Amino acid sequence: MTASLTEAPTSAQASAPTSAQASGPTSGPTSGPTSGPTSGPTSAPESAKLGFGARFTQHMVLARWTPGTGWSPLELVPHAALELSPAAMALHYGQAVFEGLKAYPRRDGSIALFRPDVNAARFNRSAVRLAMPDMPVEVFTEACEIVVRADASEVPRGPGQSLYLRPFMIAVEPSLGVRPAQEYLFAVIASPVDHFFADGYQSIDVWCAPDHIRAAPGGTGAAKCAGNYAGSLAAKAEALSRGCHEVLWLDSREHRWVEELGAMNFFCVTRDESGTPLLATPRLSGTILAGNTRGSLIELAASLGIRTVERPVSLAELTAGDGRVTEAFACGTAASVVPIGAVTGEAGRSVIGDGRPGEITTRLRDELAAVHYGEKADLFGWMHPVAPSVP
């Protein structure tokens, strides 16, 4: 069923998490908030110190799904607390999926979403994996557009700033029966955010946890669901306690192969037989999330003449210190491209390259940002313009 915009109700609606999961370090480069989350939406954001997921715009979009009618029309409502039964099935059985994408202020004064169709497709794959209804791609995109259009004045325009969008769906049927729910809430909220590197572009240190895994074959590793993130937090706390910024996740079977970095995809730069730089990233095997930024960087690298291979990357290769791996980085919507300076594990700390952001890492970061902000032509057709509101 295709949803459409209706008039906003004035009453408060249902309660779900409203702050985005910070995926960056707590000092140095930061994707976490610079102050505690606000208790509600804010007015036009300051030009600096927005943090990540700490502030919210004035509006959100809601829709509900039931078996008989499918999706209700999209509703633009004030950003407010949601009303939710304590028996809502998402609270007990974890039927909760979400996405993260950004709206970028462009050099010409316009605003554009980055590849919302890709996020919509992944949202639906996550929903199917958790036995939840899918959302038509055009409706998902429309919901994002509605929020951006309504709160266009709150899109920050400082260097590296953007409007982060968090579409999510939760099971809201009040029942303790162990089965797929029969009622769901879809919502899109928005948060003005800073650039990931609040203190300047720099590398991060990562901790390779020997006794934690992020995902296993046949599980939900390829789905962007809340439970995956909950299960990662103990390892993240351990990484921070060891002076590292993030967790380097290994495979569940051999604890040998690199899979992800925190909530981001992983890349490294090696050399082929002729000494030419070669970008390597693990294959999508069902235990790795198919990142929008990951796919975009593979396309972007090819356009720049940088060859990419999808192959297994072992922890031993990454930490050998023999010069074969010259750079490593992680990538995701919140952070874009994050250089990895060193890996710490049971055997000690291994520096990647010279420990600083590498040439290819930085080039890919800068080229992607130039597309986001309209500083270079969008040759890939990635940017989705949001038409301004009609007075």
Short mmCIF file of C-alpha atoms in Angstrom, two decimals:
data_model
loop_
_atom_site.label_atom_id
_atom_site.label_comp_id
_atom_site.label_asym_id
_atom_site.label_seq_id
_atom_site.Cartn_x
_atom_site.Cartn_y
_atom_site.Cartn_z
CA MET A 1 0.00 0.00 0.00
CA THR A 2 1.37 3.44 -0.85
CA ALA A 3 1.37 5.89 2.04
CA SER A 4 0.74 9.61 1.66
CA LEU A 5 1.12 12.68 3.84
CA THR A 6 -1.77 13.64 6.10
CA GLU A 7 -2.29 16.48 8.53
CA ALA A 8 -0.25 16.24 11.71
CA PRO A 9 -2.08 15.21 14.87
CA THR A 10 -1.52 17.39 17.90
CA SER A 11 -1.32 14.61 20.49
CA ALA A 12 1.93 12.87 21.40
CA GLN A 13 2.52 9.55 19.70
CA ALA A 14 4.51 5.96 20.81
CA SER A 15 8.24 5.58 22.82
CA ALA A 16 11.33 4.27 21.16
CA PRO A 17 14.99 5.13 21.33
CA THR A 18 15.58 8.63 19.99
CA SER A 19 19.35 9.07 20.22
CA ALA A 20 21.51 7.59 17.51
CA GLN A 21 24.11 4.98 18.38
CA ALA A 22 27.48 6.72 18.56
CA SER A 23 30.04 4.69 16.67
CA GLY A 24 33.12 6.78 17.25
CA PRO A 25 35.66 7.29 20.03
CA THR A 26 35.01 9.22 23.20
CA SER A 27 38.09 11.38 22.84
CA GLY A 28 40.04 12.59 19.84
CA PRO A 29 37.83 12.12 16.78
CA THR A 30 34.27 11.89 18.01
CA SER A 31 30.94 10.74 16.70
CA GLY A 32 29.39 10.78 20.15
CA PRO A 33 27.65 13.80 21.64
CA THR A 34 29.73 16.64 23.01
CA SER A 35 27.14 17.08 25.74
CA GLY A 36 24.25 15.03 27.06
CA PRO A 37 21.25 14.51 24.78
CA THR A 38 18.63 17.21 24.92
CA SER A 39 15.23 16.39 26.35
CA GLY A 40 13.44 17.35 23.16
CA PRO A 41 13.83 18.99 19.78
CA THR A 42 15.92 22.09 19.40
CA SER A 43 15.53 25.24 17.34
CA ALA A 44 18.00 26.16 14.60
CA PRO A 45 21.32 24.48 15.54
CA GLU A 46 24.49 26.29 16.48
CA SER A 47 27.20 26.28 13.86
CA ALA A 48 29.51 24.20 16.05
CA LYS A 49 29.50 21.56 18.79
CA LEU A 50 26.42 19.73 17.62
CA GLY A 51 27.91 16.35 18.43
CA PHE A 52 26.17 13.28 17.05
CA GLY A 53 22.60 12.36 17.90
CA ALA A 54 22.44 14.85 20.76
CA ARG A 55 19.91 17.25 19.22
CA PHE A 56 16.77 16.74 17.20
CA THR A 57 14.72 18.79 14.77
CA GLN A 58 11.16 19.95 15.33
CA HIS A 59 9.36 17.24 13.36
CA MET A 60 9.17 13.52 12.65
CA VAL A 61 7.17 11.31 10.32
CA LEU A 62 5.06 8.37 11.47
CA ALA A 63 3.14 5.53 9.81
CA ARG A 64 1.55 2.36 11.15
CA TRP A 65 1.11 -1.10 9.65
CA THR A 66 -1.63 -3.63 10.34
CA PRO A 67 -2.42 -6.83 8.41
CA GLY A 68 -5.77 -5.63 7.14
CA THR A 69 -4.75 -2.26 5.75
CA GLY A 70 -0.99 -2.33 5.30
CA TRP A 71 0.76 1.01 5.81
CA SER A 72 -1.26 4.04 6.90
CA PRO A 73 -0.60 7.44 5.29
CA LEU A 74 2.59 9.19 6.37
CA GLU A 75 1.99 11.78 9.11
CA LEU A 76 4.21 14.77 9.79
CA VAL A 77 4.02 15.41 13.55
CA PRO A 78 5.97 17.35 16.16
CA HIS A 79 9.03 15.54 17.51
CA ALA A 80 7.69 14.29 20.85
CA ALA A 81 7.59 11.30 23.14
CA LEU A 82 5.83 8.26 21.74
CA GLU A 83 3.05 6.42 23.53
CA LEU A 84 3.89 2.73 23.78
CA SER A 85 2.35 -0.20 25.63
CA PRO A 86 4.72 -1.90 28.11
CA ALA A 87 3.71 -5.11 26.35
CA ALA A 88 4.84 -3.83 22.93
CA MET A 89 6.56 -6.78 21.32
CA ALA A 90 9.67 -4.81 20.30
CA LEU A 91 10.50 -4.42 23.99
CA HIS A 92 10.37 -8.17 24.61
CA TYR A 93 11.38 -9.91 21.40
CA GLY A 94 13.52 -7.31 19.67
CA GLN A 95 11.65 -6.71 16.43
CA ALA A 96 13.36 -3.39 15.70
CA VAL A 97 15.22 -2.34 12.57
CA PHE A 98 16.61 1.02 11.52
CA GLU A 99 18.60 2.94 8.95
CA GLY A 100 20.94 5.92 8.95
CA LEU A 101 21.35 8.37 6.10
CA LYS A 102 22.17 12.04 5.71
CA ALA A 103 20.82 15.14 4.04
CA TYR A 104 23.66 17.41 2.91
CA PRO A 105 23.65 21.19 2.46
CA ARG A 106 24.93 21.84 -1.06
CA ARG A 107 27.15 24.59 -2.35
CA ASP A 108 24.27 26.02 -4.41
CA GLY A 109 22.05 26.35 -1.30
CA SER A 110 19.97 23.24 -1.97
CA ILE A 111 19.67 20.11 0.20
CA ALA A 112 20.12 16.56 -1.07
CA LEU A 113 19.85 13.06 0.37
CA PHE A 114 22.64 10.58 -0.34
CA ARG A 115 21.34 7.44 -2.11
CA PRO A 116 18.12 6.97 -0.08
CA ASP A 117 17.02 4.15 -2.39
CA VAL A 118 20.00 2.07 -1.22
CA ASN A 119 19.07 2.63 2.41
CA ALA A 120 15.44 1.78 1.64
CA ALA A 121 16.45 -1.50 0.02
CA ARG A 122 18.60 -2.47 3.00
CA PHE A 123 15.82 -1.44 5.40
CA ASN A 124 13.55 -3.92 3.67
CA ARG A 125 16.13 -6.70 3.77
CA SER A 126 16.49 -6.11 7.51
CA ALA A 127 12.71 -6.12 7.95
CA VAL A 128 12.30 -9.40 6.07
CA ARG A 129 15.04 -11.03 8.18
CA LEU A 130 13.12 -10.07 11.35
CA ALA A 131 9.72 -11.15 9.97
CA MET A 132 8.53 -7.54 9.67
CA PRO A 133 6.64 -5.90 6.77
CA ASP A 134 8.61 -4.13 4.08
CA MET A 135 8.19 -0.46 3.24
CA PRO A 136 7.86 0.63 -0.41
CA VAL A 137 11.09 2.31 -1.47
CA GLU A 138 9.27 5.39 -2.73
CA VAL A 139 7.42 5.77 0.59
CA PHE A 140 10.63 5.39 2.61
CA THR A 141 12.23 8.10 0.47
CA GLU A 142 9.16 10.33 0.69
CA ALA A 143 9.18 10.08 4.48
CA CYS A 144 12.80 11.25 4.57
CA GLU A 145 12.02 14.10 2.17
CA ILE A 146 9.08 15.26 4.29
CA VAL A 147 11.21 15.60 7.42
CA VAL A 148 14.00 17.39 5.57
CA ARG A 149 11.58 19.75 3.86
CA ALA A 150 9.76 20.55 7.11
CA ASP A 151 13.00 21.22 9.02
CA ALA A 152 15.12 22.66 6.21
CA SER A 153 15.98 25.67 8.35
CA GLU A 154 17.59 23.32 10.88
CA VAL A 155 19.99 21.69 8.42
CA PRO A 156 23.40 22.89 9.67
CA ARG A 157 25.72 24.47 7.13
CA GLY A 158 29.05 24.56 8.95
CA PRO A 159 32.09 22.70 7.55
CA GLY A 160 31.38 18.98 7.43
CA GLN A 161 27.94 19.30 9.04
CA SER A 162 24.77 17.59 7.86
CA LEU A 163 21.33 16.41 8.93
CA TYR A 164 21.37 12.79 10.05
CA LEU A 165 18.12 10.89 9.46
CA ARG A 166 17.11 7.85 11.48
CA PRO A 167 14.24 5.86 9.93
CA PHE A 168 13.19 2.96 12.14
CA MET A 169 10.45 0.37 12.57
CA ILE A 170 9.37 -1.35 15.77
CA ALA A 171 6.77 -3.95 16.70
CA VAL A 172 4.11 -2.17 18.76
CA GLU A 173 1.43 -4.84 19.13
CA PRO A 174 0.83 -5.42 22.88
CA SER A 175 1.35 -9.16 23.26
CA LEU A 176 3.71 -11.58 24.99
CA GLY A 177 3.14 -14.31 22.43
CA VAL A 178 6.38 -15.44 20.78
CA ARG A 179 5.56 -14.79 17.12
CA PRO A 180 5.85 -11.96 14.58
CA ALA A 181 3.84 -8.94 15.69
CA GLN A 182 0.66 -7.86 13.94
CA GLU A 183 1.20 -4.10 14.31
CA TYR A 184 4.27 -1.95 13.54
CA LEU A 185 5.29 1.68 13.84
CA PHE A 186 7.56 3.32 11.26
CA ALA A 187 9.16 6.67 12.04
CA VAL A 188 11.80 9.05 10.75
CA ILE A 189 13.53 11.45 13.14
CA ALA A 190 16.34 13.88 12.32
CA SER A 191 19.40 15.21 14.11
CA PRO A 192 21.74 18.04 13.05
CA VAL A 193 25.26 16.63 13.40
CA ASP A 194 28.87 17.67 13.26
CA HIS A 195 31.65 16.21 11.22
CA PHE A 196 32.89 12.97 12.83
CA PHE A 197 36.34 14.47 13.49
CA ALA A 198 35.44 17.22 15.91
CA ASP A 199 39.09 17.72 16.87
CA GLY A 200 40.60 17.42 13.41
CA TYR A 201 41.12 14.61 10.91
CA GLN A 202 43.19 11.87 12.58
CA SER A 203 43.59 8.12 12.90
CA ILE A 204 41.95 5.96 15.55
CA ASP A 205 43.25 2.99 17.53
CA VAL A 206 41.17 -0.18 17.54
CA TRP A 207 40.93 -3.15 19.90
CA CYS A 208 40.64 -6.68 18.49
CA ALA A 209 38.46 -8.49 21.02
CA PRO A 210 39.49 -12.16 21.34
CA ASP A 211 36.27 -13.41 22.98
CA HIS A 212 33.47 -11.39 21.37
CA ILE A 213 31.87 -11.79 17.96
CA ARG A 214 29.50 -9.45 16.14
CA ALA A 215 27.72 -12.01 13.97
CA ALA A 216 27.68 -15.68 12.97
CA PRO A 217 26.65 -17.42 9.73
CA GLY A 218 22.90 -17.79 9.57
CA GLY A 219 22.37 -14.99 12.09
CA THR A 220 21.40 -11.36 11.69
CA GLY A 221 24.79 -9.88 10.80
CA ALA A 222 23.56 -8.60 7.44
CA ALA A 223 20.51 -6.93 9.03
CA LYS A 224 20.58 -3.48 10.61
CA CYS A 225 18.66 -4.47 13.71
CA ALA A 226 18.82 -3.14 17.24
CA GLY A 227 19.97 -6.41 18.79
CA ASN A 228 23.21 -6.42 16.81
CA TYR A 229 24.16 -3.10 18.36
CA ALA A 230 23.16 -4.09 21.89
CA GLY A 231 25.39 -7.13 21.60
CA SER A 232 28.37 -5.00 20.59
CA LEU A 233 28.38 -2.63 23.55
CA ALA A 234 30.30 -4.78 26.05
CA ALA A 235 33.19 -5.13 23.60
CA LYS A 236 33.04 -1.39 22.87
CA ALA A 237 33.34 -0.68 26.60
CA GLU A 238 36.34 -3.00 26.78
CA ALA A 239 37.98 -1.23 23.84
CA LEU A 240 37.56 2.13 25.56
CA SER A 241 38.98 0.76 28.80
CA ARG A 242 42.10 -0.26 26.88
CA GLY A 243 42.60 3.21 25.44
CA CYS A 244 41.18 2.33 22.02
CA HIS A 245 38.37 3.98 20.13
CA GLU A 246 36.59 1.05 18.50
CA VAL A 247 36.35 -2.74 18.16
CA LEU A 248 37.79 -4.72 15.25
CA TRP A 249 35.44 -7.65 14.76
CA LEU A 250 36.71 -11.06 13.61
CA ASP A 251 34.79 -14.00 12.15
CA SER A 252 32.96 -16.36 14.49
CA ARG A 253 34.44 -19.64 13.24
CA GLU A 254 38.20 -19.11 13.24
CA HIS A 255 38.60 -15.73 14.95
CA ARG A 256 41.07 -15.03 12.18
CA TRP A 257 39.40 -12.97 9.49
CA VAL A 258 38.53 -9.28 9.77
CA GLU A 259 34.83 -8.52 9.24
CA GLU A 260 33.82 -5.07 10.49
CA LEU A 261 35.15 -2.16 12.53
CA GLY A 262 32.66 -1.08 15.20
CA ALA A 263 29.45 -0.46 13.26
CA MET A 264 31.38 0.28 10.05
CA ASN A 265 32.81 -1.59 7.08
CA PHE A 266 36.54 -2.25 6.81
CA PHE A 267 39.07 -1.56 4.03
CA CYS A 268 42.85 -1.76 3.80
CA VAL A 269 45.37 -0.74 1.15
CA THR A 270 47.96 -3.26 -0.02
CA ARG A 271 50.16 -3.61 -3.13
CA ASP A 272 49.83 -5.96 -6.07
CA GLU A 273 52.74 -7.77 -7.73
CA SER A 274 53.76 -4.65 -9.61
CA GLY A 275 53.64 -2.45 -6.52
CA THR A 276 50.41 -0.71 -7.54
CA PRO A 277 48.09 0.19 -4.62
CA LEU A 278 45.19 -2.21 -4.23
CA LEU A 279 42.13 -1.62 -2.07
CA ALA A 280 40.89 -4.73 -0.24
CA THR A 281 37.66 -5.26 1.68
CA PRO A 282 35.98 -8.42 3.04
CA ARG A 283 33.27 -9.98 0.91
CA LEU A 284 29.66 -9.62 1.97
CA SER A 285 29.05 -13.09 3.35
CA GLY A 286 25.89 -12.72 5.43
CA THR A 287 27.79 -11.71 8.57
CA ILE A 288 28.74 -8.25 7.27
CA LEU A 289 26.36 -5.34 6.78
CA ALA A 290 26.19 -4.07 3.20
CA GLY A 291 27.11 -0.46 3.85
CA ASN A 292 25.93 2.31 1.53
CA THR A 293 29.26 4.10 2.00
CA ARG A 294 31.14 0.85 1.36
CA GLY A 295 29.46 0.31 -2.00
CA SER A 296 29.91 3.94 -2.95
CA LEU A 297 33.63 3.90 -2.16
CA ILE A 298 34.14 0.84 -4.34
CA GLU A 299 32.52 2.68 -7.26
CA LEU A 300 34.40 5.88 -6.48
CA ALA A 301 37.75 4.10 -6.24
CA ALA A 302 37.21 2.53 -9.66
CA SER A 303 36.52 5.95 -11.17
CA LEU A 304 39.82 7.18 -9.71
CA GLY A 305 41.78 4.26 -11.14
CA ILE A 306 42.15 2.50 -7.78
CA ARG A 307 41.50 -1.21 -8.11
CA THR A 308 39.41 -2.88 -5.40
CA VAL A 309 39.26 -6.58 -4.54
CA GLU A 310 36.74 -8.23 -2.24
CA ARG A 311 38.66 -10.93 -0.43
CA PRO A 312 39.36 -12.26 3.07
CA VAL A 313 41.70 -10.06 5.11
CA SER A 314 43.30 -11.81 8.07
CA LEU A 315 44.29 -10.23 11.36
CA ALA A 316 47.78 -11.66 10.80
CA GLU A 317 48.09 -9.84 7.46
CA LEU A 318 46.85 -6.59 8.95
CA THR A 319 49.26 -6.67 11.91
CA ALA A 320 52.32 -8.30 10.30
CA GLY A 321 54.23 -5.03 10.12
CA ASP A 322 55.96 -6.15 6.94
CA GLY A 323 54.87 -3.13 4.91
CA ARG A 324 52.37 -5.00 2.76
CA VAL A 325 49.39 -3.24 4.38
CA THR A 326 50.08 0.47 4.05
CA GLU A 327 46.73 1.92 5.11
CA ALA A 328 43.48 0.82 6.73
CA PHE A 329 40.19 2.58 7.29
CA ALA A 330 36.57 2.06 8.25
CA CYS A 331 33.57 3.67 6.62
CA GLY A 332 29.93 4.35 7.37
CA THR A 333 27.23 6.99 7.13
CA ALA A 334 27.92 8.65 10.47
CA ALA A 335 31.69 8.84 10.07
CA SER A 336 32.23 8.69 6.29
CA VAL A 337 35.88 7.51 6.19
CA VAL A 338 37.86 6.85 9.40
CA PRO A 339 41.61 6.08 9.19
CA ILE A 340 42.89 3.25 11.40
CA GLY A 341 46.30 4.04 12.91
CA ALA A 342 46.92 0.96 15.03
CA VAL A 343 45.43 -2.38 16.07
CA THR A 344 45.79 -3.66 19.62
CA GLY A 345 45.23 -7.31 20.46
CA GLU A 346 46.50 -10.02 22.75
CA ALA A 347 49.90 -9.90 21.03
CA GLY A 348 50.29 -6.15 21.53
CA ARG A 349 49.89 -3.01 19.46
CA SER A 350 50.60 -2.96 15.72
CA VAL A 351 50.87 0.32 13.83
CA ILE A 352 49.35 0.45 10.34
CA GLY A 353 51.68 2.21 7.88
CA ASP A 354 53.07 5.23 9.70
CA GLY A 355 50.02 5.48 11.97
CA ARG A 356 48.65 8.54 10.19
CA PRO A 357 45.79 8.91 7.69
CA GLY A 358 47.01 7.45 4.40
CA GLU A 359 47.04 9.06 0.98
CA ILE A 360 44.36 6.83 -0.57
CA THR A 361 42.20 6.92 2.57
CA THR A 362 42.25 10.71 2.56
CA ARG A 363 41.66 10.99 -1.17
CA LEU A 364 38.59 8.77 -1.01
CA ARG A 365 37.27 10.71 1.97
CA ASP A 366 37.75 14.05 0.23
CA GLU A 367 36.29 12.91 -3.08
CA LEU A 368 33.18 11.49 -1.41
CA ALA A 369 32.66 14.67 0.61
CA ALA A 370 32.97 16.73 -2.57
CA VAL A 371 30.06 14.78 -4.06
CA HIS A 372 28.01 15.06 -0.85
CA TYR A 373 28.33 18.84 -0.61
CA GLY A 374 28.10 19.62 -4.32
CA GLU A 375 31.70 20.73 -4.66
CA LYS A 376 32.14 18.32 -7.59
CA ALA A 377 29.73 17.07 -10.21
CA ASP A 378 27.69 14.05 -9.15
CA LEU A 379 28.75 11.74 -11.98
CA PHE A 380 27.15 8.73 -10.29
CA GLY A 381 23.65 10.13 -9.78
CA TRP A 382 23.91 9.47 -6.05
CA MET A 383 22.47 12.72 -4.70
CA HIS A 384 18.69 12.96 -4.38
CA PRO A 385 17.59 16.63 -4.31
CA VAL A 386 14.89 17.57 -1.82
CA ALA A 387 12.54 20.10 -3.35
CA PRO A 388 11.87 23.10 -1.10
CA SER A 389 8.47 23.62 0.49
CA VAL A 390 5.96 25.53 -1.59
CA PRO A 391 4.69 28.59 0.33
#
